[in-house]
Structure formats: structure tokens, C-alpha cells
Short mmCIF file of C-alpha atoms and ligand atoms in Angstrom, two decimals:
data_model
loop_
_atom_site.label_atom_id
_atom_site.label_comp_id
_atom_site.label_asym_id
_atom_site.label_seq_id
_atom_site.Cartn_x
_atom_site.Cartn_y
_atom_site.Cartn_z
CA UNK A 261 51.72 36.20 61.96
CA UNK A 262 54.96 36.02 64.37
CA UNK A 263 53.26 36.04 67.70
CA UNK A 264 55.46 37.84 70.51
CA UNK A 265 54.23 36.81 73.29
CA UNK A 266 54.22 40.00 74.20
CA UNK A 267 51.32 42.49 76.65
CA UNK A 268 52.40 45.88 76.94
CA UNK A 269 54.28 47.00 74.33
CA UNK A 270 56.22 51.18 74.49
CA UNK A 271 57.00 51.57 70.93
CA UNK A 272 58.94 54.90 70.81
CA UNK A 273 59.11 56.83 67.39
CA UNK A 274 62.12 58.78 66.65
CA UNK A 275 62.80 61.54 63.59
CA UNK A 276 63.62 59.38 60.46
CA UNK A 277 62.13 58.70 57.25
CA UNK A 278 61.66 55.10 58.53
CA UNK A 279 59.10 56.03 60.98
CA UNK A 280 56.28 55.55 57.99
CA UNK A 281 57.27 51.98 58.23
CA UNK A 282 56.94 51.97 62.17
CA UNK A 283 52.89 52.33 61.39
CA UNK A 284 52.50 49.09 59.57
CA UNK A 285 55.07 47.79 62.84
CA UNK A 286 52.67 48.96 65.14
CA UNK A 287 49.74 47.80 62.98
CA UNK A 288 51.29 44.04 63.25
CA UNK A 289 51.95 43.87 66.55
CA UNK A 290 48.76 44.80 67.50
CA UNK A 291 47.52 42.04 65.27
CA UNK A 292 50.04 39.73 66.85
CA UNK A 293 47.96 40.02 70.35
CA UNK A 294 50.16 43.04 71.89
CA UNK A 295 49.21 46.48 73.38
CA UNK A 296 51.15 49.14 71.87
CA UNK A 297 51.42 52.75 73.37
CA UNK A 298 53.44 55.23 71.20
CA UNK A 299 55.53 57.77 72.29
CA UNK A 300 56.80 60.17 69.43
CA UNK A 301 59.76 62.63 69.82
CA UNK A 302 59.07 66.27 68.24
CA UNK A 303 61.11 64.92 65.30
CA UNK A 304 59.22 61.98 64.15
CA UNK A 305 55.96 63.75 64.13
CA UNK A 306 57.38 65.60 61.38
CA UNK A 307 57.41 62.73 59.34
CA UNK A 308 54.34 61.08 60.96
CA UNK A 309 51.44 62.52 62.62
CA UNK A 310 50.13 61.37 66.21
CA UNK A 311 47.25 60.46 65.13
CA UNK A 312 48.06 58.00 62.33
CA UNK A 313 49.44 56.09 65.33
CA UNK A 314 46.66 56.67 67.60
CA UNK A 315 44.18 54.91 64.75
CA UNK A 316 46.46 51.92 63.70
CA UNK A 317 46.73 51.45 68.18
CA UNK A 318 44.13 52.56 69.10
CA UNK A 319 45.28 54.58 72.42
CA UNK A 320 46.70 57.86 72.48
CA UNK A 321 49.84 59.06 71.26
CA UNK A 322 52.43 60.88 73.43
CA UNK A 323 55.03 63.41 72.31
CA UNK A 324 55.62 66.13 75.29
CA UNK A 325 57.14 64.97 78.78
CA UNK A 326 55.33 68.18 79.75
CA UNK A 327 51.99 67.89 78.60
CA UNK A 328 49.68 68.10 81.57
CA UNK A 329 46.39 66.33 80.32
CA UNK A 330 48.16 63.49 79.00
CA UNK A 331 50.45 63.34 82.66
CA UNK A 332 47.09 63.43 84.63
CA UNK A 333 45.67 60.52 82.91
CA UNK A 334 48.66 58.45 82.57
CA UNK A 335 52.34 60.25 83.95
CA UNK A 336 55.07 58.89 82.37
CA UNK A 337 56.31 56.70 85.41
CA UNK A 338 53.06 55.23 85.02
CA UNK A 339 53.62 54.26 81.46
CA UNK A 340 57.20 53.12 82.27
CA UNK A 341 55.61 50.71 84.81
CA UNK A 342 52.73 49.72 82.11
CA UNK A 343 55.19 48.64 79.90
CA UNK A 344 56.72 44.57 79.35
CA UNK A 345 58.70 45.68 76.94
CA UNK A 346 60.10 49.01 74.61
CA UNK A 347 61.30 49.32 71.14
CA UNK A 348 62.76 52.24 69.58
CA UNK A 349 61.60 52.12 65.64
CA UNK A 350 63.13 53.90 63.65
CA UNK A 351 66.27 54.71 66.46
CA UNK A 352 68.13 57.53 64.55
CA UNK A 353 71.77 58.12 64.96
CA UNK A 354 71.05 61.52 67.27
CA UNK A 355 68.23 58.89 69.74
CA UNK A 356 70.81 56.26 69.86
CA UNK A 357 74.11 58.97 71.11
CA UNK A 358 71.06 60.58 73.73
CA UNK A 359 70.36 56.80 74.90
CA UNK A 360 73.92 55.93 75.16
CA UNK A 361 74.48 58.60 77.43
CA UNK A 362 71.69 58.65 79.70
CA UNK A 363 69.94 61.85 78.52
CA UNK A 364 66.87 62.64 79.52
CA UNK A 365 65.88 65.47 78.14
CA UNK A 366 62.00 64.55 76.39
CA UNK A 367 59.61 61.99 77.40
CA UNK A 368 61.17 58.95 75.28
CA UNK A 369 64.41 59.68 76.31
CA UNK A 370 63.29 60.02 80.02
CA UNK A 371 60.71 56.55 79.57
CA UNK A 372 64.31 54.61 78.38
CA UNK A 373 65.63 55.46 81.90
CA UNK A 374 62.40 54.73 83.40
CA UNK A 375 61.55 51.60 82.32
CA UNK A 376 63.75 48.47 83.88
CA UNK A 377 62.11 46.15 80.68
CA UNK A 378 64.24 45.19 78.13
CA UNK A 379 64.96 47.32 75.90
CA UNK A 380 65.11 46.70 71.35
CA UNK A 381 66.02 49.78 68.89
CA UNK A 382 66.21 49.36 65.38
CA UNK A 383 68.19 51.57 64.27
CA UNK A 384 67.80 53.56 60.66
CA UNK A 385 70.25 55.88 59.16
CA UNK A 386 72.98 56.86 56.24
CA UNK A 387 75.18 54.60 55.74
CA UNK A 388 78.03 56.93 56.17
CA UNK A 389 76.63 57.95 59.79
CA UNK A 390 76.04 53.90 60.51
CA UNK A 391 79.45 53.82 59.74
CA UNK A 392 80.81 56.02 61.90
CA UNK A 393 82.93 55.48 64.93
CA UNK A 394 80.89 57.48 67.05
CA UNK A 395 77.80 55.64 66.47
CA UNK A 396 79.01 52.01 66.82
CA UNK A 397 80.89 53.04 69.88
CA UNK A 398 77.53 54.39 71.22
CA UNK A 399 75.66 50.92 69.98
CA UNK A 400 78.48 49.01 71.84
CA UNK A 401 77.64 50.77 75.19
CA UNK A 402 73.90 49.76 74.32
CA UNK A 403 74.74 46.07 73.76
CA UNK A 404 76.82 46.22 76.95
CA UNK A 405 73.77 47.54 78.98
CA UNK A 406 71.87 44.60 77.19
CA UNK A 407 69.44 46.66 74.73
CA UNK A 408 69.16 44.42 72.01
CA UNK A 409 70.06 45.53 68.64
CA UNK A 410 67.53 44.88 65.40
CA UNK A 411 69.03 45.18 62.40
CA UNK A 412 69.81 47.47 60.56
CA UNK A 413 70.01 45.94 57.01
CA UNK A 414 71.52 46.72 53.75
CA UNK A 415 70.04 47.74 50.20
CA UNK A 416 68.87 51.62 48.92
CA UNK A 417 68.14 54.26 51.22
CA UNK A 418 65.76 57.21 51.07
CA UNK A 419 68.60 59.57 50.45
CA UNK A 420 69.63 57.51 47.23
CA UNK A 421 72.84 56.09 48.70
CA UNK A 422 72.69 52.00 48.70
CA UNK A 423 74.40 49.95 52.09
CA UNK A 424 73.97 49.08 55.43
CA UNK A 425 71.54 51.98 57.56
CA UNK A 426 67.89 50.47 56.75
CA UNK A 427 65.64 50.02 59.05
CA UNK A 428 64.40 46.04 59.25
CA UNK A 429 61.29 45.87 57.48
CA UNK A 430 58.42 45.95 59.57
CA UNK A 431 57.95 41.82 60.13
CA UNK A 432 61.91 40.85 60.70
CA UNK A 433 61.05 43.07 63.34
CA UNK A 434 58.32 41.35 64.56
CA UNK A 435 60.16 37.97 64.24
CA UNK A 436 63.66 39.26 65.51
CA UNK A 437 61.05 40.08 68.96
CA UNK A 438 59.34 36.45 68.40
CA UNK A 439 63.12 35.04 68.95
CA UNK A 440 63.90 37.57 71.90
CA UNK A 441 60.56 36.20 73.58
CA UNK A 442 61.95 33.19 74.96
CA UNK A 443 59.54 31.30 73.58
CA UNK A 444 59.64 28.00 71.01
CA UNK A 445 61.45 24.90 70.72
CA UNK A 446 64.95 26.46 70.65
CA UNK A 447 64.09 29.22 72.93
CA UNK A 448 67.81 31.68 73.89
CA UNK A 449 69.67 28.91 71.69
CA UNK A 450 72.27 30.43 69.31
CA UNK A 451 72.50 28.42 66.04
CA UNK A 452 74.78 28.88 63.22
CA UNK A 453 73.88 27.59 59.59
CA UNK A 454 75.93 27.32 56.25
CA UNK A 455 74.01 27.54 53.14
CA UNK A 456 74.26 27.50 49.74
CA UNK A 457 77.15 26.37 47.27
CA UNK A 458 80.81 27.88 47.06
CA UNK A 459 82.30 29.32 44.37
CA UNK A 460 85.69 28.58 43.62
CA UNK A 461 88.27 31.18 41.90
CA UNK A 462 89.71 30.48 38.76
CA UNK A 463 90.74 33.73 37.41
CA UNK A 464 89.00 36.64 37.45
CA UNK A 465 85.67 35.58 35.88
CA UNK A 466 85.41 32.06 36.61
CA UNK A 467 84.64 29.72 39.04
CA UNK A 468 84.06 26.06 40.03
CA UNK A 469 80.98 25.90 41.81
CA UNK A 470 78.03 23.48 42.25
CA UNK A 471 74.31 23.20 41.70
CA UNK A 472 73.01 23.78 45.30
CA UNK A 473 70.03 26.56 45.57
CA UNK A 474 70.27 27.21 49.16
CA UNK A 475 66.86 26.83 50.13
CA UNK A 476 66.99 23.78 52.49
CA UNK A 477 69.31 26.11 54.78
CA UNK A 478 67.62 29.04 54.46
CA UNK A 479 64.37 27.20 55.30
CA UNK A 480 65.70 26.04 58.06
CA UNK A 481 67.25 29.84 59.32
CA UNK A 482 63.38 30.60 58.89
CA UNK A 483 62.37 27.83 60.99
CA UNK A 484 65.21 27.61 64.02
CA UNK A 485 64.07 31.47 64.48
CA UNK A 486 60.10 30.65 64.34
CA UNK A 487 61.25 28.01 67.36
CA UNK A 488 62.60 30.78 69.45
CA UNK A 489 66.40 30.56 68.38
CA UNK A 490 69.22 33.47 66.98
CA UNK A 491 70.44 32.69 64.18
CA UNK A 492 73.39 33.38 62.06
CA UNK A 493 73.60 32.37 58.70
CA UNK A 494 76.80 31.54 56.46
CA UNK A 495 75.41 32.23 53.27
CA UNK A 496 76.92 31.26 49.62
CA UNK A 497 75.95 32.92 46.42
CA UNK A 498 72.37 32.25 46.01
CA UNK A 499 68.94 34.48 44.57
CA UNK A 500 66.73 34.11 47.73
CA UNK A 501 65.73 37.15 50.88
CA UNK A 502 66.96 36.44 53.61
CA UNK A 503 64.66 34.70 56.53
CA UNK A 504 62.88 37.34 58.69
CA UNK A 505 64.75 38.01 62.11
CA UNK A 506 68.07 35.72 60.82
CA UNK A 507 71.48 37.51 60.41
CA UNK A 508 73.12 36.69 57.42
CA UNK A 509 76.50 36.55 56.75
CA UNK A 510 77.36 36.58 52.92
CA UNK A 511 80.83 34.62 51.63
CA UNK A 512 81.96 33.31 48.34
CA UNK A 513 84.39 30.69 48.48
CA UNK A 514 85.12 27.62 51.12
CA UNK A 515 88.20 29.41 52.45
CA UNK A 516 85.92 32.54 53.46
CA UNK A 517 82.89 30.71 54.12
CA UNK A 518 85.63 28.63 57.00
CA UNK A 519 86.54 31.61 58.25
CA UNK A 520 83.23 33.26 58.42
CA UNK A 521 82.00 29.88 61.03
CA UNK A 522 84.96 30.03 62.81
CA UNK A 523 85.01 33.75 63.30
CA UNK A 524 81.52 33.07 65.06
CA UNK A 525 81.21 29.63 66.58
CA UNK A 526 81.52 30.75 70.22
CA UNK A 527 78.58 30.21 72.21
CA UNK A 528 76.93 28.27 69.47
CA UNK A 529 74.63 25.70 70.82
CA UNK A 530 73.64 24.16 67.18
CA UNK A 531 75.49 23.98 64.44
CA UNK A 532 74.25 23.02 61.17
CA UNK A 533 76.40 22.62 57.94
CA UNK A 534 73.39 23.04 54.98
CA UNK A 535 76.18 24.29 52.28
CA UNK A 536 77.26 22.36 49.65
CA UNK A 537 80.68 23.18 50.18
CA UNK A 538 83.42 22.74 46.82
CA UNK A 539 85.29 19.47 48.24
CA UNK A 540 88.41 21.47 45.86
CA UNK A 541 89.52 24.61 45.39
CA UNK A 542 91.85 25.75 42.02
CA UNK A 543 95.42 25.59 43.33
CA UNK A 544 96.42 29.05 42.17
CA UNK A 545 93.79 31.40 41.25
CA UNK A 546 94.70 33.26 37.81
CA UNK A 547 95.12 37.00 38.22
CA UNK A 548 93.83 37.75 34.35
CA UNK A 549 91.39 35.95 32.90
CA UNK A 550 92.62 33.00 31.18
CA UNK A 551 93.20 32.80 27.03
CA UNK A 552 91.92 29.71 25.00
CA UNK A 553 95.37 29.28 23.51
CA UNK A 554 95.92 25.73 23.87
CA UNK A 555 93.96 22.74 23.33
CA UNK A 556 94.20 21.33 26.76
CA UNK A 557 93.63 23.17 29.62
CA UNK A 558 94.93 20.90 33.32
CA UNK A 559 93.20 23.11 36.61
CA UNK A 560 95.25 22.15 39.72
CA UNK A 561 93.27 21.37 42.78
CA UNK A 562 93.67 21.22 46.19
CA UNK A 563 90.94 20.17 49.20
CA UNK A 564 89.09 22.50 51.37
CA UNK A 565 89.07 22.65 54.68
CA UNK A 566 86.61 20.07 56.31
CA UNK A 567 84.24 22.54 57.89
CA UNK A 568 81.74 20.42 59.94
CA UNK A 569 84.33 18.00 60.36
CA UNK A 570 86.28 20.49 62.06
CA UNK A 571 83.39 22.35 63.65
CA UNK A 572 82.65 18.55 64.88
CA UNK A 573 86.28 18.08 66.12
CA UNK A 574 86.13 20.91 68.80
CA UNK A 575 86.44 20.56 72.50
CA UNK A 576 83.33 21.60 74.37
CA UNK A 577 81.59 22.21 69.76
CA UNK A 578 78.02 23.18 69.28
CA UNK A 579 75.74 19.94 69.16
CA UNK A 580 76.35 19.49 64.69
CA UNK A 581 73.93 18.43 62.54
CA UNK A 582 75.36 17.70 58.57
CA UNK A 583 73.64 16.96 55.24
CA UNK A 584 74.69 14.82 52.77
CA UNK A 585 73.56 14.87 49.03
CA UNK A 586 73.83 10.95 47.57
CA UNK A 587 73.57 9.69 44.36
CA UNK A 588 73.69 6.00 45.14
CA UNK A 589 73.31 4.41 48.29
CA UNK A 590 72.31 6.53 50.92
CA UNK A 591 72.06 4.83 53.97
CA UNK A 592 75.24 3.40 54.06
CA UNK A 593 76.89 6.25 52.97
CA UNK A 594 75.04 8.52 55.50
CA UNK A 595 76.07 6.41 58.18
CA UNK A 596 79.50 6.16 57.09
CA UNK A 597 79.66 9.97 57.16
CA UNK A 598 78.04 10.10 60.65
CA UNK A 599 80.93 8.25 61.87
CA UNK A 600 83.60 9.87 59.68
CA UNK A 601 83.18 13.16 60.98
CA UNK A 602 81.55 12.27 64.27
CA UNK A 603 78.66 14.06 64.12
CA UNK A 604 75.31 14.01 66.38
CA UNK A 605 72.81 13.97 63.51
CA UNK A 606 73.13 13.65 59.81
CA UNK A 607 70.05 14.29 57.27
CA UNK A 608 70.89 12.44 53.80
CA UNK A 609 68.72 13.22 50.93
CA UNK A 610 68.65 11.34 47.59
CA UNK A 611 69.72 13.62 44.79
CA UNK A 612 68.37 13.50 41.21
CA UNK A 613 64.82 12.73 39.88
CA UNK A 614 63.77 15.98 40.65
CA UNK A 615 64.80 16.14 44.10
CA UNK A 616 67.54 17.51 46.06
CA UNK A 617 69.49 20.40 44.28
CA UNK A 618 67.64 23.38 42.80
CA UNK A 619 64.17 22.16 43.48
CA UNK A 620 61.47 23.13 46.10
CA UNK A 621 61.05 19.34 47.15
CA UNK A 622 63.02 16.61 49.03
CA UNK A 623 62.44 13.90 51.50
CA UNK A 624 65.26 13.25 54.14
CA UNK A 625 66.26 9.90 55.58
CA UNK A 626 67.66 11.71 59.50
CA UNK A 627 70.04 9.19 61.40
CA UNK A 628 71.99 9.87 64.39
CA UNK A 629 74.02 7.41 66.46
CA UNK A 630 70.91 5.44 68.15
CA UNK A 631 68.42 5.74 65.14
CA UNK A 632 66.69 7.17 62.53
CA UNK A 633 64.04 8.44 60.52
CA UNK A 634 62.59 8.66 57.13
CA UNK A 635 60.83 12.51 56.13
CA UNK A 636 58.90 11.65 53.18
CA UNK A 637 59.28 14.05 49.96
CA UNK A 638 57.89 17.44 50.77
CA UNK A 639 58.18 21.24 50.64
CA UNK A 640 61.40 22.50 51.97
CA UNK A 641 60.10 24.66 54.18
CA UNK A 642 57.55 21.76 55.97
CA UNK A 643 60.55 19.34 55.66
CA UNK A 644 62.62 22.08 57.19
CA UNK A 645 59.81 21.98 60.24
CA UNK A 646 59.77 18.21 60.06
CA UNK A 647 63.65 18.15 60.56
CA UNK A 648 64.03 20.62 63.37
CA UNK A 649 60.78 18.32 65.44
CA UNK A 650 63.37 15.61 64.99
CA UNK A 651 66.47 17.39 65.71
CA UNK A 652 64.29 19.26 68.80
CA UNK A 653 64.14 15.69 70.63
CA UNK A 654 68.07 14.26 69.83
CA UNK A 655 69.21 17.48 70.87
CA UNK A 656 66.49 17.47 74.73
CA UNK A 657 68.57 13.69 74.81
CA UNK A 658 72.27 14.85 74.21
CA UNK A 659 71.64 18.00 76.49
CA UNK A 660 70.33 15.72 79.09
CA UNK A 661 73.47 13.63 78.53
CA UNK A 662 75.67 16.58 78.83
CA UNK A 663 74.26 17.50 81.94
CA UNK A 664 74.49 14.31 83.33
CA UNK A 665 78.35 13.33 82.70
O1 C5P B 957 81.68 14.80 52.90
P1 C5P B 957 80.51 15.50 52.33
O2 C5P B 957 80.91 16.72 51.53
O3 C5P B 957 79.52 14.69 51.61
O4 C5P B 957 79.74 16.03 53.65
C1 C5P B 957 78.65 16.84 53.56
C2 C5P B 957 78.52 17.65 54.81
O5 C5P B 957 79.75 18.24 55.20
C3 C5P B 957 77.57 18.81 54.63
O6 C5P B 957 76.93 19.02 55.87
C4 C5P B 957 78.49 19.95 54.26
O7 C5P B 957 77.94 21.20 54.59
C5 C5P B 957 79.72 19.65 55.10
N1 C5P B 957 80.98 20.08 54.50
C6 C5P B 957 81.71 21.10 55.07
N2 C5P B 957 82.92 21.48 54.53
C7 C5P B 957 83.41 20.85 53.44
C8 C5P B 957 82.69 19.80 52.84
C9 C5P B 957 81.47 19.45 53.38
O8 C5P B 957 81.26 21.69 56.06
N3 C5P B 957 84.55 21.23 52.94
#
């Protein structure tokens, strides 16, 4: 269980089918250490009842800015004051317009001007009104105040449409507030992560692609956010759920996947280039599928952009760790690669024999410019661990460096 570090807890429930979902969220933090209060606006309680809250937390529930038993044993500057921290769970579309613009017109609304904590809503709604200018303009004035926005995710909705409005499930939640903490290893760091293979166009129904699962990267998007960091991952086609608390960016080819790091490499502190990325791309993609009328069929190719070399190549980059998948001689081909593209760290694993692509094991041999280490075969998720431990110390040295010079 994430633990969040977190005391005093205000989790605020407004009107949305989501707010069932909020119960088992309150229900985990509680288990994660923190006490919760709930506050309720008339709407949610429609959809849940005070007092399933009240059990799962185990203090009471508050609803009514005006209710004078619940004022005299704990007014609602009071319970500003109490709190460390608020989260708004589900935040509907109608909560988020009242908090962008300062209303204060029931007790959750007045308790968000109240409190000087920070602030989370994850926010829950149609797609269509997710969508909508009015509510993104009212999330950017929120992410200008600093209120940190959780989610929301993509897939079906209660109302039977299917896209971006759901609420984060109940523990990327509670890991998207591990990362806000400020606590872990990478604590406030911002890393960015390619995963995955590419898939490169022929025509219309085919591709060239390889046969990388993307489960080193994403096991390592799991554990860079268990150590305190946000991250952003560039994501190829692959069959896996996305980490708890990561944001995931979804792209097909090199070209997009390029784009998709550039588009958000500012401010990132770690970069690290998991994806097995097509060295070649078909020349010209075929705009109808392709007939077997001759014999011999010649694909024209031309080379990708170097991501991580370019990534590595920037003035004032992210610190950039790279993998490298060998079939023959690793170490000196590692290290040649370290050099090549100047990187700070490179983690070479041995493919074939049941390691490396589409399994659940590898071992990594990790060598940057003043050493190295061997990570004997293991899960990917505890080699993922294993690596950042590693990775944790280069990068303490190189930041140390940077600050020096
Ligand atoms: O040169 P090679 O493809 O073996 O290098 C592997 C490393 O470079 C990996 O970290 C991979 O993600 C990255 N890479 C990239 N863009 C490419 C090719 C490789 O970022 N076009």
C-alpha cells in the first residue's frame, strides 16, 4: 500500500457517479496511515450516503456549512486549519467552474478558500463536458493557482459513452498523492520514459515492428513514481495497464513517438529511452494496401531519428539513461554506445535464451562513464528497483557535479 505520508487528510465529495469509488479512496488512505474527514456537497449524498463515509473513516461526515451541531464541535475554519492536505474526489465539471471562480456558496466550496494546503481534484465527467472549452479553461486557472490535477483517464463511462472523463481508480490516486508527497528517492523530479516497440507504416495494414513487450519501461514508470518522481510515459503499442499515478502518452511510430519526447522534454530531470525504437522506417508509406502481384517485393527504408541521441545532444538535457538489447558481445558494445551517443548511464541486457524481449526476466550489466555493474537475472519489476538504486547514486554524483561547475 502507497503510503502518503500524509496526517490530516479533507477529502471533499462532489455529485458524480464516481463518488462510490471515493469510499474504497477513503478506505485506502486510511489504511495508508492518514486521517480522513469528509465533507459531502448536497449532490454527492445523492449518490452516497454520509454515513457509508462516516464507517469506512470513522469520524463524522459533513454536508451543510450551516449545520449548527456539527459547527459547535468542529466550525469549518477549524477543519480548514485541521487539514495537511484536501482532495476533491470525484470533482465534477459544475465543483471544478465554482472552484475556479472562488465561490463559496456551501461548506466544500467555502473549506477550498479556507484552507492554504495544497490542494488535488480528480476530476470525473462526460467526455463531451471534459472536452469542453469551458472546463479546461477553468482547470487551467486551477493549475495556475497550483491545485494539482489527478487524472482523469480514458476507457467506458457510466453513461455508456467510452473516452477521456473517468475518474482515476481509487489507488493511482493514492500513488499520484505518494509522488506529490515529496517523499522517495526521486522526490519533485520529472522523468520522461519511452517504452515499448514502434510500428512502422507500410500501407494501410502493415507494419515493420519489433518484438519488444514493454514491460522493462513500464516497470520502471511504476518504480520512478514509487521513489517520489512524475512521470510521463512515451508509450508504443503494447497489452499492459498503465503504472498507477504515471501519465501515459500513447504513439505508434518513431516519427510520433520523437515528437511526443520532444513536445515534453522541458523541465525533465531524467530521461530514460526503454523503447525499442525501429532503427528504419518504410520510405513511402502505401496509401492502399499492397497486392501480391509480383514475385519480389523491394521496401525502401530510411533511418529514424536518433531519439536519445538527440535527447542526449541538448544544451542544459535531462541527465539520460539508454538500454541496449545485444546479441553478441555486450560489454563492448554497451560501452561503445555510451560513448556514441554520450550518454550518463547505459543498461545493456543480453537478448535471447529466454531473456530480454517478451519475457518477465532479465539481468542488466549498468555502465556509466566511471563504472559499472552487473544486476543478475530477475523479475522486471525487482530489476526495475535494482536499476533505479543504481541510477539513484550516478545521478546524487552528476547533480553534485552540476552544482559544482
Ligand atoms: O543504437 P541502439 O538502437 O542500439 O540504441 C538503443 C537505445 O537508443 C535505446 O535506449 C533506445 O530507446 C534508443 N533509441 C532511440 N531512438 C532510436 C533508436 C534507439 O531513442 N531511433
Amino acid at each position: 500500500m502507497t503510503n502518503t505520508g500524509m496526517q490530516n487528510l479533507l477529502l471533499g465529495v462532489t455529485g458524480g457517479i464516481s463518488a462510490y469509488k471515493s469510499v474504497e479512496l477513503a478506505r485506502l488512505l486510511v489504511v495508508s496511515g492518514a486521517r480522513v474527514r469528509v465533507v459531502m456537497t448536497e449532490a454527492a449524498t445523492r449518490f452516497v450516503t454520509p454515513l457509508t463515509f462516516q464507517a469506512v473513516t470513522g469520524n463524522p461526515v459533513r454536508c451543510n456549512l450551516f449545520d449548527e451541531e456539527h459547527e459547535a464541535a468542529m466550525g469549518h475554519i477549524e477543519l480548514a486549519r485541521w487539514a495537511d492536505q484536501m482532495l476533491i474526489a470525484p470533482a465534477t465539471a459544475n465543483f471544478l467552474a465554482r472552484m475556479a471562480h472562488g465561490l463559496a456558496d456551501d461548506l466544500l466550496s467555502t473549506l477550498c478558500l479556507a484552507c492554504s494546503v495544497p490542494v488535488s481534484v480528480a476530476p470525473a465527467m462526460n467526455l463531451h463536458m471534459w472536452q469542453h472549452a469551458a472546463v479546461q479553461q477553468n482547470l487551467s486557472i486551477l493549475a495556475s493557482r497550483g491545485v494539482n490535477i489527478l487524472g482523469p483517464t480514458s476507457g467506458e463511462q457510466a453513461c455508456g459513452d467510452s473516452g477521456p472523463g473517468r475518474m482515476l481508480e481509487p489507488v493511482d490516486i493514492m500513488a499520484a498523492l505518494g509522488s506529490l508527497s515529496n517523499r522517495g528517492m526521486f522526490a519533485g523530479k520529472q522523468v520522461l520514459i519511452t517504452a515499448g516497440s514502434t510500428q512502422e507504416t507500410i500501407d494501410p495494414v502493415r507494419f515493420v515492428g519489433n518484438r519488444s513487450s514493454g514491460k522493462m519501461g513500464f516497470a520502471l514508470a511504476g518504480a520512478f513514481v514509487r521513489e517520489g518522481a512524475e512521470v510521463v510515459l512515451v508509450s508504443g503499442p503494447v497489452v499492459l495497464s498503465t503504472p498507477p499515478g504515471v501519465r501515459r502518452i500513447d504513439v505508434q511510430t518513431a516519427l510520433q513517438m520523437h515528437r511526443a519526447v520532444f513536445d515534453n522534454i522541458s523541465n525533465v530531470d531524467i530521461f530514460a529511452a526503454c523503447a525499442a525504437v525501429a532503427d528504419y522506417r518504410p520510405e513511402q508509406p502505401e496509401e492502399q494496401k499492397i497486392k501480391k502481384t509480383s514475385e519480389r517485393l523491394v521496401l525502401g527504408m530510411v533511418k529514424n531519428p536518433d531519439i536519445l541521441a538527440e535527447v542526449a545532444a541538448l544544451e542544459d538535457g535531462p541527465y539520460t539513461l539508454g538500454f541496449a538489447a545485444e546479441t553478441e558481445n555486450l560489454a563492448e558494445n554497451a560501452r561503445a554506445k555510451l560513448l556514441a551517443k554520450k550518454l550518463d548511464m547505459l543498461a545493456a541486457n543480453p537478448v535471447g535464451d529466454n531473456l530480454g524481449f517478451e519475457c518477465d526476466d532479465n539481468s542488466l550489466l549498468v555502465i556509466w562513464p566511471g563504472g559499472e555493474k552487473q544486476l543478475p537475472v530477475q523479475n522486471k519489476r525487482k530489476l526495475a528497483q535494482s536499476l533505479l538504486g543504481v541510477l539513484g547514486q550516478q545521478y546524487q554524483v552528476h547533480v553534485g557535479h552540476t552544482k559544482g561547475s
